[in-house]
């Protein structure tokens, strides 16, 4: 495992133009102004032919085979342009066979139109059937609806490898799937689970009852290493710690409800110190409490 390519790049031509405008109008611009326009990216080989591409706070995965490449979420139009360079750098001359949406949210799935066009326009876009309607409705050219949808499991077999797409039921969205690369024992999961990080804000899109089941189901899949849509790569222990965190959070909020606390009181008074070192705890833990509170209160 090692970082094979890593660089700072300007976010877009527009960003470049705005920096140049600052330099022309205001004289020399400071390093701070320049760095605010940059997005850091990196490509890391997790296993033979399995690469994590990180762009800012987002991660995706691509799998190289003899017949071509299968890529997950392109992240954004700008990220997709760099992702295309990175795919070509490690797999020159091979086609991009498929783009797989982890789920239909634009901050992960955008860029598929750009990525497909760079590779000649014939790449198959695959996603869960529950993502189709919202994407048709959004009519976002950066985020084309999938050409192929599935409901339970779909196994791709490009170039003698397998890429398994597994639906664990609704979680963060009803369209969320998990990727498995069995010959590398790697899984890829986005937004409903991460490595020692609390959930994002108030978990606003979660379907909580099913989310808890999906976390348990993830732990039954066969993998040793798991990459996430945000944050560092982990192992099965990371999944088990997430199950423990959300279980502890649910229990703490349930106790607050049973004691008659309001949502504000719960958000203010509940703490789970054993997770205080986790990513996002300071910013989002109280919001996680609010999300769980609203769900548990609605279930009473
Ligand atoms: Zn999402």
mmCIF file with all atom_site columns, N, CA, C and O in Angstrom, residues 185-210:
data_model
loop_
_atom_site.group_PDB
_atom_site.id
_atom_site.type_symbol
_atom_site.label_atom_id
_atom_site.label_alt_id
_atom_site.label_comp_id
_atom_site.label_asym_id
_atom_site.label_entity_id
_atom_site.label_seq_id
_atom_site.pdbx_PDB_ins_code
_atom_site.Cartn_x
_atom_site.Cartn_y
_atom_site.Cartn_z
_atom_site.occupancy
_atom_site.B_iso_or_equiv
_atom_site.pdbx_formal_charge
_atom_site.auth_seq_id
_atom_site.auth_comp_id
_atom_site.auth_asym_id
_atom_site.auth_atom_id
_atom_site.pdbx_PDB_model_num
ATOM 1   N N  . UNK A 1 185 ? -10.494 -8.809 -0.849 1.00 0.00 ? 185 UNK A N  1
ATOM 2   C CA . UNK A 1 185 ? -11.127 -8.750 0.473  1.00 0.00 ? 185 UNK A CA 1
ATOM 3   C C  . UNK A 1 185 ? -11.359 -7.304 0.940  1.00 0.00 ? 185 UNK A C  1
ATOM 4   O O  . UNK A 1 185 ? -11.127 -6.946 2.089  1.00 0.00 ? 185 UNK A O  1
ATOM 5   N N  . UNK A 1 186 ? -11.843 -6.488 -0.017 1.00 0.00 ? 186 UNK A N  1
ATOM 6   C CA . UNK A 1 186 ? -12.081 -5.064 0.261  1.00 0.00 ? 186 UNK A CA 1
ATOM 7   C C  . UNK A 1 186 ? -13.566 -4.750 0.068  1.00 0.00 ? 186 UNK A C  1
ATOM 8   O O  . UNK A 1 186 ? -14.194 -5.230 -0.876 1.00 0.00 ? 186 UNK A O  1
ATOM 9   N N  . UNK A 1 187 ? -14.099 -3.936 0.966  1.00 0.00 ? 187 UNK A N  1
ATOM 10  C CA . UNK A 1 187 ? -15.454 -3.407 0.839  1.00 0.00 ? 187 UNK A CA 1
ATOM 11  C C  . UNK A 1 187 ? -15.378 -1.890 0.704  1.00 0.00 ? 187 UNK A C  1
ATOM 12  O O  . UNK A 1 187 ? -14.383 -1.259 1.100  1.00 0.00 ? 187 UNK A O  1
ATOM 13  N N  . UNK A 1 188 ? -16.433 -1.310 0.139  1.00 0.00 ? 188 UNK A N  1
ATOM 14  C CA . UNK A 1 188 ? -16.536 0.149  0.012  1.00 0.00 ? 188 UNK A CA 1
ATOM 15  C C  . UNK A 1 188 ? -17.941 0.557  0.434  1.00 0.00 ? 188 UNK A C  1
ATOM 16  O O  . UNK A 1 188 ? -18.924 0.051  -0.107 1.00 0.00 ? 188 UNK A O  1
ATOM 17  N N  . UNK A 1 189 ? -18.015 1.428  1.430  1.00 0.00 ? 189 UNK A N  1
ATOM 18  C CA . UNK A 1 189 ? -19.316 1.840  1.974  1.00 0.00 ? 189 UNK A CA 1
ATOM 19  C C  . UNK A 1 189 ? -19.288 3.341  2.244  1.00 0.00 ? 189 UNK A C  1
ATOM 20  O O  . UNK A 1 189 ? -18.269 3.884  2.685  1.00 0.00 ? 189 UNK A O  1
ATOM 21  N N  . UNK A 1 190 ? -20.404 3.999  1.999  1.00 0.00 ? 190 UNK A N  1
ATOM 22  C CA . UNK A 1 190 ? -20.450 5.464  1.987  1.00 0.00 ? 190 UNK A CA 1
ATOM 23  C C  . UNK A 1 190 ? -21.562 5.983  2.906  1.00 0.00 ? 190 UNK A C  1
ATOM 24  O O  . UNK A 1 190 ? -22.683 5.469  2.879  1.00 0.00 ? 190 UNK A O  1
ATOM 25  N N  . UNK A 1 191 ? -21.240 6.944  3.699  1.00 0.00 ? 191 UNK A N  1
ATOM 26  C CA . UNK A 1 191 ? -22.196 7.815  4.409  1.00 0.00 ? 191 UNK A CA 1
ATOM 27  C C  . UNK A 1 191 ? -23.034 7.186  5.516  1.00 0.00 ? 191 UNK A C  1
ATOM 28  O O  . UNK A 1 191 ? -23.524 7.914  6.365  1.00 0.00 ? 191 UNK A O  1
ATOM 29  N N  . UNK A 1 192 ? -23.236 5.860  5.527  1.00 0.00 ? 192 UNK A N  1
ATOM 30  C CA . UNK A 1 192 ? -23.965 5.302  6.669  1.00 0.00 ? 192 UNK A CA 1
ATOM 31  C C  . UNK A 1 192 ? -23.002 4.712  7.687  1.00 0.00 ? 192 UNK A C  1
ATOM 32  O O  . UNK A 1 192 ? -23.419 4.296  8.771  1.00 0.00 ? 192 UNK A O  1
ATOM 33  N N  . UNK A 1 193 ? -21.709 4.728  7.372  1.00 0.00 ? 193 UNK A N  1
ATOM 34  C CA . UNK A 1 193 ? -20.704 4.110  8.226  1.00 0.00 ? 193 UNK A CA 1
ATOM 35  C C  . UNK A 1 193 ? -19.350 4.723  7.876  1.00 0.00 ? 193 UNK A C  1
ATOM 36  O O  . UNK A 1 193 ? -19.131 5.160  6.756  1.00 0.00 ? 193 UNK A O  1
ATOM 37  N N  . UNK A 1 194 ? -18.454 4.812  8.864  1.00 0.00 ? 194 UNK A N  1
ATOM 38  C CA . UNK A 1 194 ? -17.121 5.367  8.620  1.00 0.00 ? 194 UNK A CA 1
ATOM 39  C C  . UNK A 1 194 ? -16.204 4.863  9.728  1.00 0.00 ? 194 UNK A C  1
ATOM 40  O O  . UNK A 1 194 ? -16.633 4.128  10.621 1.00 0.00 ? 194 UNK A O  1
ATOM 41  N N  . UNK A 1 195 ? -14.946 5.247  9.646  1.00 0.00 ? 195 UNK A N  1
ATOM 42  C CA . UNK A 1 195 ? -13.953 4.741  10.587 1.00 0.00 ? 195 UNK A CA 1
ATOM 43  C C  . UNK A 1 195 ? -13.763 5.744  11.730 1.00 0.00 ? 195 UNK A C  1
ATOM 44  O O  . UNK A 1 195 ? -13.133 6.780  11.555 1.00 0.00 ? 195 UNK A O  1
ATOM 45  N N  . UNK A 1 196 ? -14.319 5.436  12.886 1.00 0.00 ? 196 UNK A N  1
ATOM 46  C CA . UNK A 1 196 ? -14.176 6.279  14.074 1.00 0.00 ? 196 UNK A CA 1
ATOM 47  C C  . UNK A 1 196 ? -14.564 7.729  13.800 1.00 0.00 ? 196 UNK A C  1
ATOM 48  O O  . UNK A 1 196 ? -13.839 8.674  14.126 1.00 0.00 ? 196 UNK A O  1
ATOM 49  N N  . UNK A 1 197 ? -15.731 7.869  13.193 1.00 0.00 ? 197 UNK A N  1
ATOM 50  C CA . UNK A 1 197 ? -16.340 9.179  12.967 1.00 0.00 ? 197 UNK A CA 1
ATOM 51  C C  . UNK A 1 197 ? -17.799 9.099  13.381 1.00 0.00 ? 197 UNK A C  1
ATOM 52  O O  . UNK A 1 197 ? -18.453 8.076  13.150 1.00 0.00 ? 197 UNK A O  1
ATOM 53  N N  . UNK A 1 198 ? -18.322 10.151 13.971 1.00 0.00 ? 198 UNK A N  1
ATOM 54  C CA . UNK A 1 198 ? -19.761 10.210 14.241 1.00 0.00 ? 198 UNK A CA 1
ATOM 55  C C  . UNK A 1 198 ? -20.476 10.492 12.923 1.00 0.00 ? 198 UNK A C  1
ATOM 56  O O  . UNK A 1 198 ? -19.844 10.796 11.905 1.00 0.00 ? 198 UNK A O  1
ATOM 57  N N  . UNK A 1 199 ? -21.798 10.396 12.914 1.00 0.00 ? 199 UNK A N  1
ATOM 58  C CA . UNK A 1 199 ? -22.561 10.652 11.701 1.00 0.00 ? 199 UNK A CA 1
ATOM 59  C C  . UNK A 1 199 ? -22.559 12.130 11.344 1.00 0.00 ? 199 UNK A C  1
ATOM 60  O O  . UNK A 1 199 ? -22.225 12.995 12.162 1.00 0.00 ? 199 UNK A O  1
ATOM 61  N N  . UNK A 1 200 ? -22.940 12.413 10.120 1.00 0.00 ? 200 UNK A N  1
ATOM 62  C CA . UNK A 1 200 ? -22.925 13.774 9.610  1.00 0.00 ? 200 UNK A CA 1
ATOM 63  C C  . UNK A 1 200 ? -24.153 14.551 10.099 1.00 0.00 ? 200 UNK A C  1
ATOM 64  O O  . UNK A 1 200 ? -25.296 14.145 9.858  1.00 0.00 ? 200 UNK A O  1
ATOM 65  N N  . UNK A 1 201 ? -23.907 15.588 10.838 1.00 0.00 ? 201 UNK A N  1
ATOM 66  C CA . UNK A 1 201 ? -24.953 16.496 11.327 1.00 0.00 ? 201 UNK A CA 1
ATOM 67  C C  . UNK A 1 201 ? -26.097 15.721 11.999 1.00 0.00 ? 201 UNK A C  1
ATOM 68  O O  . UNK A 1 201 ? -25.860 14.876 12.846 1.00 0.00 ? 201 UNK A O  1
ATOM 69  N N  . UNK A 1 202 ? -27.360 15.987 11.615 1.00 0.00 ? 202 UNK A N  1
ATOM 70  C CA . UNK A 1 202 ? -28.486 15.353 12.331 1.00 0.00 ? 202 UNK A CA 1
ATOM 71  C C  . UNK A 1 202 ? -28.991 14.099 11.612 1.00 0.00 ? 202 UNK A C  1
ATOM 72  O O  . UNK A 1 202 ? -30.110 13.662 11.852 1.00 0.00 ? 202 UNK A O  1
ATOM 73  N N  . UNK A 1 203 ? -28.145 13.529 10.743 1.00 0.00 ? 203 UNK A N  1
ATOM 74  C CA . UNK A 1 203 ? -28.484 12.264 10.067 1.00 0.00 ? 203 UNK A CA 1
ATOM 75  C C  . UNK A 1 203 ? -29.835 12.412 9.356  1.00 0.00 ? 203 UNK A C  1
ATOM 76  O O  . UNK A 1 203 ? -30.666 11.502 9.367  1.00 0.00 ? 203 UNK A O  1
ATOM 77  N N  . UNK A 1 204 ? -29.991 13.564 8.722  1.00 0.00 ? 204 UNK A N  1
ATOM 78  C CA . UNK A 1 204 ? -31.301 13.982 8.228  1.00 0.00 ? 204 UNK A CA 1
ATOM 79  C C  . UNK A 1 204 ? -31.943 13.053 7.223  1.00 0.00 ? 204 UNK A C  1
ATOM 80  O O  . UNK A 1 204 ? -33.178 13.000 7.154  1.00 0.00 ? 204 UNK A O  1
ATOM 81  N N  . UNK A 1 205 ? -31.145 12.342 6.421  1.00 0.00 ? 205 UNK A N  1
ATOM 82  C CA . UNK A 1 205 ? -31.761 11.481 5.398  1.00 0.00 ? 205 UNK A CA 1
ATOM 83  C C  . UNK A 1 205 ? -31.889 10.029 5.861  1.00 0.00 ? 205 UNK A C  1
ATOM 84  O O  . UNK A 1 205 ? -32.379 9.185  5.117  1.00 0.00 ? 205 UNK A O  1
ATOM 85  N N  . UNK A 1 206 ? -31.432 9.736  7.092  1.00 0.00 ? 206 UNK A N  1
ATOM 86  C CA . UNK A 1 206 ? -31.434 8.334  7.543  1.00 0.00 ? 206 UNK A CA 1
ATOM 87  C C  . UNK A 1 206 ? -32.847 7.772  7.724  1.00 0.00 ? 206 UNK A C  1
ATOM 88  O O  . UNK A 1 206 ? -33.736 8.452  8.235  1.00 0.00 ? 206 UNK A O  1
ATOM 89  N N  . UNK A 1 207 ? -33.011 6.521  7.341  1.00 0.00 ? 207 UNK A N  1
ATOM 90  C CA . UNK A 1 207 ? -34.184 5.734  7.745  1.00 0.00 ? 207 UNK A CA 1
ATOM 91  C C  . UNK A 1 207 ? -33.687 4.843  8.884  1.00 0.00 ? 207 UNK A C  1
ATOM 92  O O  . UNK A 1 207 ? -33.084 3.798  8.653  1.00 0.00 ? 207 UNK A O  1
ATOM 93  N N  . UNK A 1 208 ? -33.943 5.300  10.133 1.00 0.00 ? 208 UNK A N  1
ATOM 94  C CA . UNK A 1 208 ? -33.184 4.772  11.259 1.00 0.00 ? 208 UNK A CA 1
ATOM 95  C C  . UNK A 1 208 ? -33.419 3.292  11.525 1.00 0.00 ? 208 UNK A C  1
ATOM 96  O O  . UNK A 1 208 ? -32.471 2.548  11.781 1.00 0.00 ? 208 UNK A O  1
ATOM 97  N N  . UNK A 1 209 ? -34.676 2.878  11.495 1.00 0.00 ? 209 UNK A N  1
ATOM 98  C CA . UNK A 1 209 ? -34.944 1.476  11.829 1.00 0.00 ? 209 UNK A CA 1
ATOM 99  C C  . UNK A 1 209 ? -34.149 0.555  10.891 1.00 0.00 ? 209 UNK A C  1
ATOM 100 O O  . UNK A 1 209 ? -33.477 -0.385 11.331 1.00 0.00 ? 209 UNK A O  1
ATOM 101 N N  . UNK A 1 210 ? -34.192 0.866  9.604  1.00 0.00 ? 210 UNK A N  1
ATOM 102 C CA . UNK A 1 210 ? -33.481 0.046  8.621  1.00 0.00 ? 210 UNK A CA 1
ATOM 103 C C  . UNK A 1 210 ? -31.975 0.282  8.685  1.00 0.00 ? 210 UNK A C  1
ATOM 104 O O  . UNK A 1 210 ? -31.187 -0.631 8.400  1.00 0.00 ? 210 UNK A O  1
#
